[in-house]
Amino acid sequence: MPDERRTFVEPIVVLTGSGVSAESGVPTFRGEGGLWESYRAHDLATPAAFRSDPELVWRFYAWRRQLVRGCKPNRGHAVLAEIERHSQQFTMITQNIDGLHQRAGSQQLIEIHGSLWRLRCPQCGQRWRDLAVPFEQLPPHCPECDSIARPDVVWFGEALDPKLLETSMEAAGRAGTFLVVGTSGLVHPAAGLPLLAKRAGAHLIEFNLEETPLTARADEVWQGPASSQLTAWWTEATSGGKPT
Ligand code: BJW
Ligand code: ZN
């Protein structure tokens, strides 16, 4: 792609949320059909819930692993991987734990809320990748110290990995163009990243089906499904269309 036809400023920094995986069949959290409509977050996605009933929490995560295993990355994931391949300076920060960005070929990826495919020992701190947790063997145990393992995800009230957060904040602060895709923009500190980028001078572009608290701050809004809107933006941005 010849550089002179590009109409966006690098570095490109992307923040994605569950809306980008919705078209793959992965449920979002909030709104109609969202996970929190059928499950109470505080019964399942908190350290207190895990302490009081690890097996219940694990059943929820084992079910989600099984669901995601049957899903494929969609065109939205593919376009984001393509943008990365064609950019010199690119960082993607995802709040998603489903691993679909990697399966679509994304490499520079910060999983700020952890991964469904990693386990962690709350006792000795061991972390390991695990692609299959059979339902009949829940909860899983740590291979080192035999304590009950937990999903390596960030629950409400828990701190994000400070290094990942710092790297994400630095990337946001340097962004020339910041794409915020398929997130309600309600969960902090991730929701603060687009505003940090904007304050530091980035051109902020939102892709979402609906308005969010970030919409009024965005320089451009592409309303509609992430897959088609990202495709349309990328086509325009690389064909000498209107400058962003
Ligand atoms: C489409 C689409 C299509 C659909 N195309 N679009 C400041 C103010 C108030 C509260 C707080 C604050 N700072 C911190 C807090 C507390 C809390 C918080 O933010 N609460 C708010 C909800 C009020 N934050 C925390 O607790 C965080 N920790 C923390 O702050 O720690 C402090 C601390 C420091 C030091 C020591 C100790 C503590 C942690 C937050 C962790 C969030 N975890 C979850 C679960 C992860 C594991 C799991 O998946 O089970 O992360 S919650 C859930 O929300 C998940 C998501 O990553 C996250 C964001 O949701 P997302 O992706 O935006 O999904 P939805 O459903 O909300 O939105 C979907 C969007 O897609 C919608 O807009 C649709 O329109 C759109 N869409 N289809 C385009 N096809
Ligand atoms: Zn252990």
XYZ file of C-alpha atoms in Angstrom, residues 4 17 27 38-39 69 78 91 118 134 156 174 182-183 185 193 195 199 213 216 230:
21
model
C 0.971 8.683 -0.070
C -14.426 -4.707 23.481
C -22.149 -12.776 23.808
C -28.752 -13.845 32.541
C -25.925 -13.952 35.106
C -14.152 -22.823 21.018
C -9.468 -9.883 10.190
C -0.726 -1.431 19.199
C -4.817 -19.109 30.827
C -13.210 -30.714 31.348
C -14.375 -6.397 39.255
C 1.502 8.494 21.645
C -17.282 -2.433 20.105
C -17.016 -1.363 23.723
C -16.823 2.449 27.423
C -7.629 5.096 27.359
C -9.832 9.955 26.376
C -6.221 14.701 25.290
C -20.247 7.851 26.685
C -19.545 12.843 22.023
C -13.989 -1.257 9.950
